[in-house]
Short mmCIF file of C-alpha atoms and ligand atoms in Angstrom, two decimals:
data_model
loop_
_atom_site.label_atom_id
_atom_site.label_comp_id
_atom_site.label_asym_id
_atom_site.label_seq_id
_atom_site.Cartn_x
_atom_site.Cartn_y
_atom_site.Cartn_z
CA MET A 1 165.66 -182.65 3.42
CA VAL A 2 164.61 -186.21 4.33
CA LEU A 3 168.22 -187.00 5.30
CA ALA A 4 168.36 -183.94 7.54
CA ILE A 5 165.18 -185.01 9.34
CA ILE A 6 166.53 -188.54 9.82
CA ALA A 7 169.81 -187.16 11.20
CA LYS A 8 167.87 -184.93 13.62
CA LEU A 9 165.72 -187.83 14.82
CA ARG A 10 168.81 -190.06 15.25
CA LYS A 11 170.48 -187.36 17.33
CA ARG A 12 167.40 -186.94 19.48
CA PHE A 13 166.97 -190.62 20.29
CA ARG A 14 170.65 -191.56 20.49
CA LYS A 15 171.48 -193.15 23.85
CA THR A 16 173.76 -191.07 26.06
CA PRO A 17 177.06 -192.99 26.02
CA SER A 18 177.75 -194.31 29.51
CA ARG A 19 180.86 -192.66 30.94
CA PRO A 20 183.24 -195.12 32.57
CA GLN A 21 183.01 -194.74 36.29
CA ARG A 22 185.89 -194.08 38.63
CA PRO A 23 186.71 -197.56 39.96
CA ASP A 24 186.44 -196.59 43.61
CA ALA A 25 183.58 -194.93 45.37
CA ASP A 26 185.41 -193.46 48.34
CA GLY A 27 189.16 -193.53 48.45
CA VAL A 28 191.15 -196.14 46.61
CA THR A 29 190.01 -199.73 46.36
CA TYR A 30 192.92 -201.80 45.15
CA ARG A 31 192.28 -204.66 42.71
CA PRO A 32 195.69 -206.14 41.93
CA LEU A 33 194.27 -209.27 40.29
CA ARG A 34 192.01 -207.52 37.76
CA SER A 35 192.98 -207.05 34.13
CA LEU A 36 195.58 -204.30 33.80
CA ASP A 37 193.82 -202.79 30.80
CA GLU A 38 190.48 -202.63 32.63
CA ARG A 39 192.13 -200.90 35.60
CA ILE A 40 194.08 -198.50 33.38
CA GLU A 41 190.89 -197.56 31.53
CA GLY A 42 188.96 -197.09 34.81
CA TRP A 43 191.50 -194.83 36.48
CA ARG A 44 192.18 -192.83 33.32
CA VAL A 45 188.82 -191.08 33.63
CA VAL A 46 189.76 -189.29 36.84
CA ILE A 47 192.65 -187.45 35.18
CA GLU A 48 191.56 -184.05 33.99
CA ASP A 49 194.89 -182.57 32.92
CA ASP A 50 195.92 -183.42 29.33
CA ARG A 51 199.65 -183.58 30.02
CA GLN A 52 199.13 -185.78 33.07
CA ARG A 53 196.90 -188.08 31.00
CA ALA A 54 199.54 -188.31 28.28
CA MET A 55 202.13 -189.36 30.88
CA TYR A 56 199.71 -191.89 32.36
CA ASP A 57 199.04 -193.33 28.90
CA ARG A 58 202.71 -193.53 28.03
CA VAL A 59 203.72 -195.40 31.19
CA ALA A 60 200.69 -197.70 30.92
CA ALA A 61 201.69 -198.61 27.36
CA SER A 62 205.25 -199.37 28.49
CA ILE A 63 204.19 -202.32 30.69
CA ASP A 64 204.74 -205.79 29.24
CA ARG A 65 201.29 -207.41 29.66
CA THR A 66 202.61 -210.99 29.70
CA ALA A 67 205.21 -210.25 32.36
CA TYR A 68 202.57 -208.39 34.38
CA ALA A 69 200.16 -211.35 34.22
CA ALA A 70 202.99 -213.62 35.41
CA LEU A 71 203.44 -211.35 38.46
CA GLN A 72 199.71 -211.51 39.20
CA ASP A 73 200.01 -215.31 39.14
CA LYS A 74 203.03 -215.21 41.43
CA TYR A 75 201.17 -213.17 44.09
CA ARG A 76 197.63 -214.55 43.51
CA ALA A 77 197.55 -216.90 46.52
CA GLU A 78 199.01 -214.26 48.84
CA ILE A 79 196.49 -211.64 47.72
CA GLU A 80 193.53 -213.99 47.97
CA ALA A 81 194.55 -215.17 51.45
CA ALA A 82 195.16 -211.71 52.91
CA GLU A 83 192.31 -209.93 54.65
CA GLU A 84 193.82 -206.57 53.92
CA LEU A 85 196.02 -205.71 51.00
CA ALA A 86 199.41 -204.76 52.31
CA VAL A 87 202.26 -204.16 49.92
CA THR A 88 200.57 -206.23 47.20
CA LYS A 89 198.36 -203.18 46.64
CA TYR A 90 201.30 -201.79 44.66
CA LEU A 91 200.68 -204.48 42.03
CA ASP A 92 197.51 -202.62 41.08
CA LEU A 93 199.46 -200.23 38.88
CA ALA A 94 196.67 -197.97 37.63
CA PRO A 95 195.93 -195.92 40.79
CA TRP A 96 199.67 -195.55 41.38
CA PHE A 97 200.25 -194.39 37.83
CA MET A 98 197.48 -191.87 38.39
CA ILE A 99 199.04 -190.58 41.62
CA HIS A 100 202.57 -190.50 40.25
CA SER A 101 201.62 -188.96 36.92
CA ARG A 102 200.29 -186.03 38.96
CA LEU A 103 203.69 -185.66 40.60
CA ALA A 104 205.41 -186.14 37.23
CA ARG A 105 203.26 -183.34 35.83
CA MET A 106 204.27 -181.06 38.73
CA LEU A 107 207.92 -181.80 37.98
CA ASP A 108 207.60 -181.41 34.17
CA ILE A 109 208.93 -184.92 33.62
CA ASP A 110 207.53 -184.84 30.08
CA THR A 111 209.28 -181.64 29.00
CA ARG A 112 212.44 -181.27 31.09
CA PRO A 113 215.77 -182.04 29.39
CA LYS A 114 216.95 -185.61 29.97
CA CYS A 115 218.26 -185.84 33.52
CA SER A 116 219.26 -188.27 36.26
CA ILE A 117 216.67 -189.08 38.93
CA LEU A 118 217.01 -190.83 42.29
CA ASP A 119 213.90 -192.02 44.14
CA ILE A 120 214.54 -192.71 47.83
CA GLY A 121 212.11 -195.34 49.16
CA ALA A 122 210.93 -195.91 45.60
CA GLY A 123 208.64 -198.85 46.43
CA GLY A 124 207.34 -200.39 43.20
CA GLY A 125 208.94 -197.60 41.16
CA GLN A 126 205.81 -196.16 39.56
CA PHE A 127 207.20 -192.62 39.55
CA LEU A 128 210.49 -193.76 38.04
CA ALA A 129 208.64 -195.84 35.44
CA ILE A 130 207.05 -192.62 34.18
CA ALA A 131 210.40 -190.81 34.16
CA LYS A 132 212.02 -193.73 32.32
CA ALA A 133 209.26 -193.68 29.72
CA TYR A 134 210.40 -190.10 28.96
CA GLY A 135 214.05 -191.10 28.58
CA HIS A 136 215.38 -189.97 31.97
CA GLU A 137 218.10 -191.99 33.70
CA VAL A 138 216.54 -193.46 36.82
CA LEU A 139 217.70 -195.16 40.02
CA ALA A 140 215.75 -196.53 42.97
CA PHE A 141 217.16 -196.65 46.50
CA ASP A 142 215.23 -198.91 48.84
CA LYS A 143 215.36 -201.84 51.22
CA PRO A 144 215.60 -205.29 49.62
CA ASP A 145 212.22 -206.42 51.03
CA PRO A 146 209.38 -206.96 50.40
CA ALA A 147 209.90 -208.90 47.18
CA VAL A 148 206.96 -207.32 45.39
CA TYR A 149 208.82 -203.99 45.11
CA GLY A 150 211.82 -205.67 43.50
CA ASP A 151 209.53 -207.58 41.11
CA LEU A 152 207.76 -204.39 40.05
CA LEU A 153 211.06 -202.60 39.50
CA LYS A 154 212.22 -205.51 37.32
CA LEU A 155 208.97 -205.37 35.38
CA CYS A 156 209.71 -201.73 34.55
CA GLY A 157 213.46 -202.25 34.00
CA ILE A 158 214.46 -199.93 36.86
CA PRO A 159 217.80 -200.50 38.64
CA ARG A 160 217.88 -200.36 42.46
CA ILE A 161 220.61 -199.85 45.01
CA GLU A 162 219.59 -201.70 48.13
CA GLY A 163 220.02 -199.96 51.44
CA SER A 164 218.24 -198.01 54.06
CA VAL A 165 218.12 -194.43 55.29
CA GLN A 166 219.19 -194.54 58.94
CA LEU A 167 219.42 -191.59 61.29
CA GLY A 168 222.92 -190.12 61.21
CA GLU A 169 224.25 -192.64 58.65
CA PRO A 170 225.64 -191.70 55.24
CA LEU A 171 223.94 -193.08 52.14
CA PRO A 172 226.17 -195.39 50.08
CA GLN A 173 228.80 -193.43 48.11
CA SER A 174 227.94 -195.54 45.05
CA ILE A 175 224.61 -193.74 44.73
CA GLY A 176 226.33 -190.68 43.28
CA ARG A 177 224.81 -187.30 42.40
CA PHE A 178 221.56 -186.52 40.62
CA ASP A 179 219.67 -183.73 38.91
CA LEU A 180 216.44 -184.62 40.69
CA ILE A 181 215.75 -186.42 43.96
CA MET A 182 212.25 -187.68 44.73
CA ILE A 183 211.02 -188.69 48.18
CA ASN A 184 207.34 -189.57 48.31
CA GLY A 185 205.34 -191.22 51.06
CA GLN A 186 208.44 -191.83 53.18
CA VAL A 187 208.54 -194.13 56.18
CA PHE A 188 212.31 -194.06 56.74
CA ASP A 189 211.77 -191.35 59.36
CA VAL A 190 210.23 -193.84 61.82
CA PHE A 191 212.59 -194.54 64.71
CA PRO A 192 213.16 -198.31 64.94
CA LYS A 193 211.54 -199.95 67.99
CA SER A 194 209.90 -196.66 68.99
CA GLY A 195 206.26 -197.61 68.52
CA GLY A 196 206.00 -195.39 65.45
CA LYS A 197 207.79 -192.24 66.70
CA ARG A 198 209.19 -190.25 63.82
CA TRP A 199 211.86 -187.64 63.16
CA THR A 200 211.15 -184.10 64.13
CA VAL A 201 211.75 -181.06 61.90
CA SER A 202 215.25 -180.82 63.30
CA GLU A 203 216.20 -184.32 62.11
CA TRP A 204 214.58 -183.71 58.73
CA ALA A 205 216.48 -180.44 58.32
CA SER A 206 219.77 -182.22 59.05
CA PHE A 207 218.94 -184.97 56.56
CA LEU A 208 217.92 -182.60 53.76
CA GLU A 209 221.07 -180.48 54.23
CA TYR A 210 223.21 -183.63 54.07
CA LEU A 211 221.29 -185.06 51.11
CA THR A 212 221.47 -181.91 49.03
CA ALA A 213 225.17 -181.42 49.84
CA THR A 214 226.20 -184.96 48.92
CA HIS A 215 223.77 -186.30 46.29
CA LEU A 216 222.63 -183.43 44.08
CA GLU A 217 224.22 -181.74 41.04
CA TYR A 218 223.41 -178.03 40.62
CA PRO A 219 221.04 -176.62 39.52
CA SER A 220 218.71 -179.37 40.67
CA THR A 221 215.32 -180.33 41.99
CA LEU A 222 214.32 -181.88 45.29
CA PHE A 223 210.77 -183.07 45.82
CA VAL A 224 209.39 -184.31 49.14
CA GLY A 225 205.79 -185.51 49.37
CA LEU A 226 205.20 -186.31 53.03
CA ASN A 227 203.54 -189.32 54.53
CA LYS A 228 201.46 -188.62 57.62
CA SER A 229 203.96 -188.52 60.41
CA ALA A 230 202.83 -186.38 63.33
CA GLY A 231 200.13 -186.68 66.00
CA PRO A 232 199.88 -188.98 69.03
CA THR A 233 200.68 -192.19 67.15
CA GLY A 234 202.84 -190.65 64.44
CA VAL A 235 200.40 -191.25 61.60
CA GLU A 236 197.52 -188.80 62.04
CA GLU A 237 198.92 -185.63 60.60
CA PHE A 238 201.51 -184.26 58.25
CA LEU A 239 204.58 -182.69 59.78
CA TRP A 240 203.39 -179.17 58.95
CA PRO A 241 206.33 -177.32 60.57
CA LEU A 242 208.57 -179.00 57.98
CA VAL A 243 206.33 -177.69 55.20
CA ASP A 244 206.47 -174.22 56.77
CA LEU A 245 210.26 -174.41 56.97
CA ALA A 246 210.44 -175.48 53.32
CA GLU A 247 208.28 -172.57 52.26
CA GLU A 248 210.46 -170.16 54.25
CA HIS A 249 213.43 -171.54 52.30
CA GLY A 250 211.98 -171.06 48.86
CA ALA A 251 210.15 -174.33 48.19
CA THR A 252 206.82 -174.35 46.38
CA VAL A 253 204.48 -176.16 48.73
CA GLU A 254 201.08 -177.74 48.29
CA ARG A 255 199.09 -177.39 51.47
CA LYS A 256 196.49 -179.99 50.56
CA ARG A 257 198.97 -182.84 50.29
CA ALA A 258 202.05 -181.59 52.15
CA THR A 259 204.40 -181.61 49.17
CA MET A 260 207.57 -179.52 48.95
CA HIS A 261 209.24 -178.75 45.65
CA TYR A 262 212.65 -177.09 45.78
CA GLU A 263 214.47 -175.75 42.73
CA LEU A 264 218.02 -175.39 44.04
CA THR A 265 221.20 -173.73 42.87
CA GLU A 266 223.14 -174.81 45.96
CA PRO A 267 222.73 -177.20 48.92
CA LEU A 268 220.01 -176.38 51.41
CA ASN A 269 221.04 -174.44 54.48
CA PHE A 270 218.26 -174.07 57.03
CA GLU A 271 220.01 -171.22 58.75
CA GLY A 272 218.43 -170.38 62.08
CA ALA A 273 216.68 -173.76 62.45
CA SER A 274 217.92 -175.77 65.39
CA LYS A 275 219.73 -178.87 64.10
CA ASP A 276 222.99 -180.79 64.27
CA PRO A 277 225.05 -182.10 61.36
CA TRP A 278 223.49 -185.30 59.99
CA LEU A 279 226.53 -187.52 60.57
CA THR A 280 226.59 -186.64 64.29
CA LEU A 281 222.99 -187.72 64.92
CA GLY A 282 222.03 -190.88 66.80
CA LYS A 283 225.55 -191.40 68.12
CA ALA A 284 224.93 -190.67 71.80
C1 LIG B 1 204.73 -195.90 51.58
S1 LIG B 1 205.98 -196.60 50.56
C2 LIG B 1 206.16 -195.33 49.33
C3 LIG B 1 206.63 -195.88 48.02
C4 LIG B 1 206.79 -194.85 46.89
N1 LIG B 1 207.73 -193.80 47.24
C5 LIG B 1 205.48 -194.26 46.47
O1 LIG B 1 205.31 -193.03 46.57
O2 LIG B 1 204.61 -195.00 45.98
C6 LIG B 1 207.41 -196.39 51.59
C7 LIG B 1 208.71 -196.87 50.95
O3 LIG B 1 209.79 -196.56 51.83
C8 LIG B 1 210.67 -197.68 51.87
N2 LIG B 1 211.45 -197.64 53.12
C9 LIG B 1 211.08 -198.03 54.36
N3 LIG B 1 212.07 -197.83 55.24
C10 LIG B 1 213.09 -197.30 54.53
C11 LIG B 1 214.41 -196.89 54.88
N4 LIG B 1 214.85 -196.93 56.15
N5 LIG B 1 215.20 -196.41 53.91
C12 LIG B 1 214.76 -196.34 52.63
N6 LIG B 1 213.52 -196.71 52.25
C13 LIG B 1 212.70 -197.19 53.18
C14 LIG B 1 209.75 -198.87 51.76
O4 LIG B 1 210.47 -200.03 51.40
C15 LIG B 1 208.80 -198.35 50.68
O5 LIG B 1 209.33 -198.54 49.41
#
């Protein structure tokens, strides 16, 4: 009886445990020099889905803390001197693991049979790091610079073929064919020396037909998560007509974030859309 009363009183006066707060008030504030574990803990609280959280936890655990701290030291002066974080924001792994574990959840990276995955414009490789943590065979395709991307890929043990997507040019043969191709937050569709002008739907359609004909095994998955690429300066808006076209051709699309998820049994053929074969583009 006395014990029951004590337990009741304890419960009544127990302090409410303080819930860790999301580490950014509005939008993402990058903190690449903070402790990795502190950042991982802070961003973990925003993940509501159990499977996504499990993927986030697994990739976070896979990072060698000593090697990570050495990278922070390597880029410390650059980060402290910069007024705005440019590519060094990718060193702050936690928000990127949060973003990419959401994509990994959409693509069932945790449950799909072991497969080969190519990430075009992979950046620091956070998506591939998750896939690798689940035993998939991963490859990054990206430009050789900036160095921070290469350092992050090394940290996660992800191989990269260096190169660049260029209008009308084939990708290197050595890339091969894959079960899943990921394109997220692309900028390869910016025309060089154009002041930010980007490909139209027609150029995208040509590229996706070429890509799926030459670099996918079947059945396979293609995922495209757009960067903002339309509007007067080419960065204000997503290229919605491309999302519409994808939906018309069987992709599952997310309207909030302009993502397109194709499950394919054969190469894409955007019949009826005006476009020229990829390898003829940009030759005039
Ligand atoms: C905004 S970052 C996105 C990185 C990563 N996909 C992500 O979701 O976090 C754009 C990436 O595209 C790469 N990139 C830029 N131009 C490219 C090109 N012509 N061909 C291939 N990749 C390119 C950059 O090096 C960078 O890795």
